[in-house]
Structure formats: C-alpha cells, structure tokens
mmCIF file of C-alpha atoms in Angstrom:
data_model
loop_
_atom_site.group_PDB
_atom_site.id
_atom_site.type_symbol
_atom_site.label_atom_id
_atom_site.label_comp_id
_atom_site.label_asym_id
_atom_site.label_seq_id
_atom_site.Cartn_x
_atom_site.Cartn_y
_atom_site.Cartn_z
ATOM 1 C CA GLN A 153 -94.504 84.601 -36.306
ATOM 2 C CA VAL A 154 -92.046 81.711 -36.398
ATOM 3 C CA GLN A 155 -91.486 80.361 -39.888
ATOM 4 C CA LEU A 156 -89.281 77.425 -40.801
ATOM 5 C CA ALA A 157 -88.937 76.417 -44.456
ATOM 6 C CA GLU A 158 -87.082 73.239 -45.360
ATOM 7 C CA SER A 159 -85.620 72.564 -48.791
ATOM 8 C CA GLY A 160 -83.209 70.232 -50.535
ATOM 9 C CA GLY A 161 -85.188 67.011 -50.564
ATOM 10 C CA GLY A 162 -85.522 64.797 -53.603
ATOM 11 C CA VAL A 163 -84.986 61.331 -55.033
ATOM 12 C CA VAL A 164 -81.482 59.935 -54.643
ATOM 13 C CA PRO A 165 -79.985 56.462 -55.177
ATOM 14 C CA PRO A 166 -78.643 54.494 -52.185
ATOM 15 C CA GLY A 167 -75.163 55.480 -51.054
ATOM 16 C CA ARG A 168 -75.442 59.051 -52.222
ATOM 17 C CA PHE A 169 -75.295 62.366 -50.338
ATOM 18 C CA LEU A 170 -77.878 65.061 -49.774
ATOM 19 C CA ARG A 171 -77.853 68.354 -47.894
ATOM 20 C CA LEU A 172 -81.065 69.727 -46.473
ATOM 21 C CA SER A 173 -81.567 73.361 -45.488
ATOM 22 C CA CYS A 174 -84.024 75.126 -43.223
ATOM 23 C CA ALA A 175 -84.517 78.877 -43.588
ATOM 24 C CA ALA A 176 -85.754 80.489 -40.395
ATOM 25 C CA SER A 177 -87.611 83.766 -39.998
ATOM 26 C CA GLY A 178 -89.846 85.571 -37.539
ATOM 27 C CA PHE A 179 -87.461 85.162 -34.584
ATOM 28 C CA THR A 180 -83.822 85.725 -33.655
ATOM 29 C CA PHE A 181 -82.352 82.516 -35.006
ATOM 30 C CA SER A 182 -79.037 82.804 -33.145
ATOM 31 C CA TYR A 183 -80.820 82.659 -29.785
ATOM 32 C CA PHE A 184 -82.387 79.219 -30.275
ATOM 33 C CA GLY A 185 -81.261 75.609 -30.462
ATOM 34 C CA MET A 186 -82.599 73.674 -33.442
ATOM 35 C CA HIS A 187 -83.536 70.092 -34.273
ATOM 36 C CA TRP A 188 -84.049 67.758 -37.200
ATOM 37 C CA VAL A 189 -86.855 65.196 -36.976
ATOM 38 C CA ARG A 190 -88.048 62.778 -39.634
ATOM 39 C CA GLN A 191 -91.175 60.786 -40.390
ATOM 40 C CA ALA A 192 -91.131 57.750 -42.666
ATOM 41 C CA PRO A 193 -94.249 57.300 -44.812
ATOM 42 C CA GLY A 194 -97.176 56.274 -42.623
ATOM 43 C CA LYS A 195 -94.962 56.083 -39.528
ATOM 44 C CA GLY A 196 -94.313 58.049 -36.377
ATOM 45 C CA LEU A 197 -91.849 60.820 -35.610
ATOM 46 C CA GLU A 198 -88.151 60.068 -35.127
ATOM 47 C CA TRP A 199 -85.890 62.635 -33.472
ATOM 48 C CA LEU A 200 -82.532 62.855 -35.300
ATOM 49 C CA ALA A 201 -80.292 65.649 -34.111
ATOM 50 C CA PHE A 202 -79.927 68.869 -32.140
ATOM 51 C CA ILE A 203 -77.569 71.810 -32.377
ATOM 52 C CA SER A 204 -77.221 74.510 -29.729
ATOM 53 C CA HIS A 205 -77.819 78.179 -30.486
ATOM 54 C CA ASP A 206 -74.108 78.827 -31.039
ATOM 55 C CA GLY A 207 -73.328 75.536 -32.774
ATOM 56 C CA ASN A 208 -71.023 74.320 -30.031
ATOM 57 C CA LEU A 209 -73.172 71.423 -28.849
ATOM 58 C CA LYS A 210 -74.493 68.702 -31.125
ATOM 59 C CA TYR A 211 -76.399 65.537 -30.311
ATOM 60 C CA TYR A 212 -77.558 62.693 -32.542
ATOM 61 C CA THR A 213 -79.703 59.615 -32.267
ATOM 62 C CA ASP A 214 -77.652 56.426 -32.597
ATOM 63 C CA SER A 215 -79.172 55.366 -35.918
ATOM 64 C CA VAL A 216 -77.693 58.379 -37.747
ATOM 65 C CA LYS A 217 -74.564 59.074 -35.720
ATOM 66 C CA GLY A 218 -71.589 59.175 -38.087
ATOM 67 C CA ARG A 219 -73.786 59.462 -41.197
ATOM 68 C CA PHE A 220 -75.689 62.703 -40.606
ATOM 69 C CA THR A 221 -74.115 66.044 -39.671
ATOM 70 C CA ILE A 222 -76.100 68.982 -38.316
ATOM 71 C CA SER A 223 -74.793 72.533 -38.707
ATOM 72 C CA ARG A 224 -76.011 76.112 -38.835
ATOM 73 C CA ASP A 225 -75.147 79.524 -40.241
ATOM 74 C CA ASN A 226 -76.459 82.164 -37.851
ATOM 75 C CA SER A 227 -75.496 84.974 -40.238
ATOM 76 C CA LYS A 228 -78.002 83.533 -42.723
ATOM 77 C CA SER A 229 -80.553 82.200 -40.190
ATOM 78 C CA THR A 230 -80.228 78.779 -41.766
ATOM 79 C CA LEU A 231 -80.018 75.262 -40.372
ATOM 80 C CA PHE A 232 -78.492 72.390 -42.313
ATOM 81 C CA VAL A 233 -78.198 68.652 -42.179
ATOM 82 C CA GLN A 234 -75.861 66.627 -44.364
ATOM 83 C CA LEU A 235 -77.045 63.098 -45.087
ATOM 84 C CA PHE A 236 -74.244 60.733 -46.110
ATOM 85 C CA SER A 237 -74.395 57.145 -47.348
ATOM 86 C CA LEU A 238 -78.153 57.268 -47.728
ATOM 87 C CA ARG A 239 -80.134 54.055 -47.334
ATOM 88 C CA PRO A 240 -83.671 53.161 -48.440
ATOM 89 C CA GLU A 241 -84.747 53.272 -44.781
ATOM 90 C CA ASP A 242 -83.788 56.976 -44.697
ATOM 91 C CA THR A 243 -86.769 57.685 -46.948
ATOM 92 C CA ALA A 244 -88.876 60.140 -44.965
ATOM 93 C CA LEU A 245 -90.247 63.629 -44.581
ATOM 94 C CA TYR A 246 -87.548 65.660 -42.816
ATOM 95 C CA PHE A 247 -88.667 68.451 -40.490
ATOM 96 C CA CYS A 248 -86.624 71.164 -38.913
ATOM 97 C CA ALA A 249 -87.879 72.326 -35.554
ATOM 98 C CA ARG A 250 -87.064 74.975 -32.997
ATOM 99 C CA GLN A 251 -86.075 74.331 -29.405
ATOM 100 C CA GLY A 252 -88.234 76.342 -27.047
ATOM 101 C CA THR A 253 -86.787 78.470 -24.303
ATOM 102 C CA ALA A 254 -85.821 77.115 -20.900
ATOM 103 C CA ASN A 255 -85.293 73.542 -22.106
ATOM 104 C CA SER A 256 -88.955 73.182 -22.998
ATOM 105 C CA GLY A 257 -88.440 70.846 -25.925
ATOM 106 C CA ILE A 258 -89.608 71.506 -29.471
ATOM 107 C CA ASP A 259 -92.038 74.405 -29.836
ATOM 108 C CA SER A 260 -92.249 75.060 -33.594
ATOM 109 C CA TRP A 261 -92.015 73.000 -36.775
ATOM 110 C CA GLY A 262 -91.470 73.494 -40.472
ATOM 111 C CA GLN A 263 -93.587 71.771 -43.111
ATOM 112 C CA GLY A 264 -90.871 69.288 -44.049
ATOM 113 C CA THR A 265 -88.962 68.250 -47.155
ATOM 114 C CA LEU A 266 -89.295 64.767 -48.623
ATOM 115 C CA VAL A 267 -86.251 62.565 -49.147
ATOM 116 C CA THR A 268 -86.697 59.385 -51.170
ATOM 117 C CA VAL A 269 -83.803 56.953 -51.370
ATOM 118 C CA SER A 270 -84.342 54.623 -54.287
ATOM 119 C CA SER A 271 -82.463 53.238 -57.247
ATOM 120 C CA GLU B 122 -81.933 56.721 -23.241
ATOM 121 C CA SER B 123 -85.546 56.982 -22.203
ATOM 122 C CA THR B 124 -88.040 55.204 -24.437
ATOM 123 C CA LEU B 125 -91.699 56.188 -24.533
ATOM 124 C CA THR B 126 -94.556 53.740 -24.925
ATOM 125 C CA GLN B 127 -97.834 55.246 -26.057
ATOM 126 C CA SER B 128 -101.217 53.558 -25.852
ATOM 127 C CA PRO B 129 -103.498 52.932 -27.522
ATOM 128 C CA THR B 130 -102.017 53.179 -31.009
ATOM 129 C CA PHE B 131 -105.490 53.668 -32.484
ATOM 130 C CA MET B 132 -108.754 54.784 -30.997
ATOM 131 C CA SER B 133 -112.176 55.789 -32.182
ATOM 132 C CA ALA B 134 -114.415 58.309 -30.428
ATOM 133 C CA THR B 135 -117.791 59.948 -30.860
ATOM 134 C CA PRO B 136 -118.281 63.732 -30.675
ATOM 135 C CA GLY B 137 -118.770 64.731 -27.048
ATOM 136 C CA ASP B 138 -116.660 61.854 -25.681
ATOM 137 C CA LYS B 139 -113.702 62.215 -23.358
ATOM 138 C CA VAL B 140 -110.537 60.363 -24.360
ATOM 139 C CA ASN B 141 -107.285 59.584 -22.608
ATOM 140 C CA ILE B 142 -103.987 58.788 -24.283
ATOM 141 C CA SER B 143 -101.199 57.282 -22.220
ATOM 142 C CA CYS B 144 -97.462 57.780 -22.524
ATOM 143 C CA LYS B 145 -95.134 55.776 -20.284
ATOM 144 C CA ALA B 146 -91.416 56.479 -19.970
ATOM 145 C CA SER B 147 -88.835 53.774 -19.324
ATOM 146 C CA GLN B 148 -87.193 55.950 -16.673
ATOM 147 C CA ASP B 149 -88.036 58.971 -14.569
ATOM 148 C CA ILE B 150 -88.184 62.065 -16.800
ATOM 149 C CA ASP B 151 -89.655 64.425 -14.210
ATOM 150 C CA ASP B 152 -92.190 66.575 -16.118
ATOM 151 C CA ASP B 153 -90.083 66.881 -19.285
ATOM 152 C CA LEU B 154 -92.756 65.636 -21.636
ATOM 153 C CA ASN B 155 -94.598 67.452 -24.430
ATOM 154 C CA TRP B 156 -97.619 66.507 -26.527
ATOM 155 C CA TYR B 157 -98.143 67.266 -30.221
ATOM 156 C CA GLN B 158 -101.062 66.952 -32.594
ATOM 157 C CA GLN B 159 -100.469 66.096 -36.243
ATOM 158 C CA LYS B 160 -103.058 66.018 -39.017
ATOM 159 C CA PRO B 161 -102.344 64.178 -42.280
ATOM 160 C CA GLY B 162 -100.026 66.098 -44.570
ATOM 161 C CA GLU B 163 -99.326 68.754 -41.953
ATOM 162 C CA ALA B 164 -96.556 69.599 -39.511
ATOM 163 C CA PRO B 165 -97.080 68.742 -35.837
ATOM 164 C CA ILE B 166 -98.627 71.342 -33.553
ATOM 165 C CA PHE B 167 -97.396 71.865 -29.998
ATOM 166 C CA ILE B 168 -100.317 71.427 -27.579
ATOM 167 C CA ILE B 169 -99.002 70.565 -24.092
ATOM 168 C CA GLN B 170 -95.685 71.653 -22.577
ATOM 169 C CA ASP B 171 -93.929 70.074 -19.607
ATOM 170 C CA ALA B 172 -96.638 67.492 -19.007
ATOM 171 C CA THR B 173 -99.397 69.838 -17.838
ATOM 172 C CA THR B 174 -99.093 73.324 -19.371
ATOM 173 C CA LEU B 175 -101.520 74.148 -22.166
ATOM 174 C CA VAL B 176 -99.753 75.940 -25.011
ATOM 175 C CA PRO B 177 -101.268 79.397 -25.651
ATOM 176 C CA GLY B 178 -103.917 79.316 -28.367
ATOM 177 C CA ILE B 179 -104.744 75.639 -27.875
ATOM 178 C CA SER B 180 -108.311 74.706 -26.951
ATOM 179 C CA PRO B 181 -108.846 74.208 -23.182
ATOM 180 C CA ARG B 182 -110.527 70.914 -24.053
ATOM 181 C CA PHE B 183 -106.959 69.553 -24.094
ATOM 182 C CA SER B 184 -105.174 68.857 -20.832
ATOM 183 C CA GLY B 185 -102.144 66.926 -19.653
ATOM 184 C CA SER B 186 -101.272 65.197 -16.427
ATOM 185 C CA GLY B 187 -98.554 63.091 -14.888
ATOM 186 C CA SER B 188 -94.917 63.204 -13.909
ATOM 187 C CA GLY B 189 -92.035 60.800 -13.527
ATOM 188 C CA THR B 190 -92.888 57.884 -15.813
ATOM 189 C CA ASP B 191 -96.658 58.022 -16.380
ATOM 190 C CA PHE B 192 -98.346 60.728 -18.426
ATOM 191 C CA THR B 193 -101.788 61.251 -19.894
ATOM 192 C CA LEU B 194 -103.232 63.503 -22.572
ATOM 193 C CA THR B 195 -106.961 64.087 -22.074
ATOM 194 C CA ILE B 196 -109.305 65.534 -24.667
ATOM 195 C CA ASN B 197 -112.698 66.566 -23.337
ATOM 196 C CA ASN B 198 -115.869 67.003 -25.385
ATOM 197 C CA ILE B 199 -114.317 65.558 -28.537
ATOM 198 C CA GLU B 200 -114.992 67.439 -31.778
ATOM 199 C CA SER B 201 -114.557 66.291 -35.378
ATOM 200 C CA GLU B 202 -111.565 68.618 -35.779
ATOM 201 C CA ASP B 203 -109.683 66.571 -33.165
ATOM 202 C CA ALA B 204 -109.217 63.740 -35.661
ATOM 203 C CA ALA B 205 -105.437 63.489 -35.839
ATOM 204 C CA SER B 206 -102.417 61.605 -34.559
ATOM 205 C CA TYR B 207 -100.999 62.538 -31.177
ATOM 206 C CA PHE B 208 -97.352 62.100 -30.131
ATOM 207 C CA CYS B 209 -95.510 62.507 -26.866
ATOM 208 C CA LEU B 210 -91.890 63.692 -26.753
ATOM 209 C CA GLN B 211 -89.476 63.437 -23.839
ATOM 210 C CA HIS B 212 -87.013 66.321 -23.587
ATOM 211 C CA ASP B 213 -85.404 65.291 -20.322
ATOM 212 C CA ASP B 214 -82.121 64.330 -21.956
ATOM 213 C CA PHE B 215 -80.556 63.639 -25.317
ATOM 214 C CA PRO B 216 -81.334 61.722 -27.415
ATOM 215 C CA TYR B 217 -84.880 63.028 -27.353
ATOM 216 C CA THR B 218 -87.429 60.325 -28.101
ATOM 217 C CA PHE B 219 -91.022 60.240 -29.312
ATOM 218 C CA GLY B 220 -93.805 57.850 -28.481
ATOM 219 C CA GLN B 221 -95.108 55.724 -31.351
ATOM 220 C CA GLY B 222 -98.187 57.886 -31.749
ATOM 221 C CA THR B 223 -101.929 57.470 -31.268
ATOM 222 C CA LYS B 224 -104.281 57.868 -34.206
ATOM 223 C CA LEU B 225 -107.652 59.253 -33.127
ATOM 224 C CA GLU B 226 -110.618 58.668 -35.399
ATOM 225 C CA ILE B 227 -113.911 60.528 -34.913
ATOM 226 C CA LYS B 228 -117.001 58.532 -35.796
#
C-alpha cells in the first residue's frame, strides 16, 4: 500500500526559507518519479515540480522556477522541496505525489503539509 | 504549455442524476489526461487514467471520454458520496497543468 507522508510545514514570515519532506513507503521509491503539488486555501490544485526516479531530470512550473528546488534521497525513500524567498501567495497545502508507471501521470497522493507565509 | 479549462466550476445534482464535467485543453494532448476526486480536507483520489481507463477500485458509475483537446468525466446514477471537487490533469508534457476544478453538490 502506497503511503506518502509530508512534513515540515509551518508559519514563516515572508522572505524566509522552508524545507518540506515526504517519507515514502509501501513501494520501491527509487523506481518512481515524484511530484510536488500545492493547493491554496479554497482554491484548485497547482502542479509545482517533478523529479525523475534517479534525480537526473527536474521540471518546474514557471511561478516557482528559481525559488523552489526539488530533490530526493533514494537511500532514505524521501522526497524534498526547498522553498526560498517565500511570499504570502505561497501559502498553501503542499502535497507530494507519485508518478505512475508508463507516463501515466500522478497515481498516488500524500495528505499534505500546510505552509503559511505571514508576518 | 497546455492549459486546461474545466466547466462548469460548480454544479448541483440530485441522487440518481447523470452529470458531465468538461475539460478542454489549449492544444492536442492525445489521451494524456487524468481525473481526480477530492473531498474537503482530504487528498485527491485518482479515478480516471489516460482519458478513459477506470482506476481499479473506483465505482463503475464513473467514466471518461475524449481525446485530443476535449474530454468529459461522466458520473452516472449520482450518489450522496459523490459530493466532492473534481480536477483534470494533463500529463502530456511538462509543466503538468490542472483544470480549475468542478465542485459537485448533491441536493
């Protein structure tokens, strides 16, 4: 059973840094690409970033390119995202999600960790 | 970058109804479109893969159709448990993009 557990969220002032983690279990983490997706309060889903199974390929949406960095540690079955220069509009629930096989898009989601950017 | 336009953004249905939710892509994405259901306070659930394939374990009352730029999620014989928001996702190319979502209310 796929399990994804995000952590690291909290309340931070604008301009600060935060690192989110996602602990994966129930599958062979090193075989799968992974994503970060966020959802602002009362809003829809926004795709943020992807990292390939081996970490060699990374893609970002334009709104976070240069400010967010996705990474992974396959030895610890953990996905990360570093959030730099946080802005109030980055306030959201951040989900990690697994890429399905054969380029089938996202097939599993964590429960999310809440990031609030406020002074 | 392919943008997705979902409609309607809100709809209300009565148990037993059939509903259709539309998702239109700004460019041809073949069949690289998924549908997700999300209930308040919960993570999304994967319900339709590659436009038409029902994810194992999902009720057969859900079905998907379309290819290219026009896609539809259909829910037959609506039940109260179907009250949720529904999102489409294109996975044809990066950056992936989501539709704005459709909130389904059950009367």
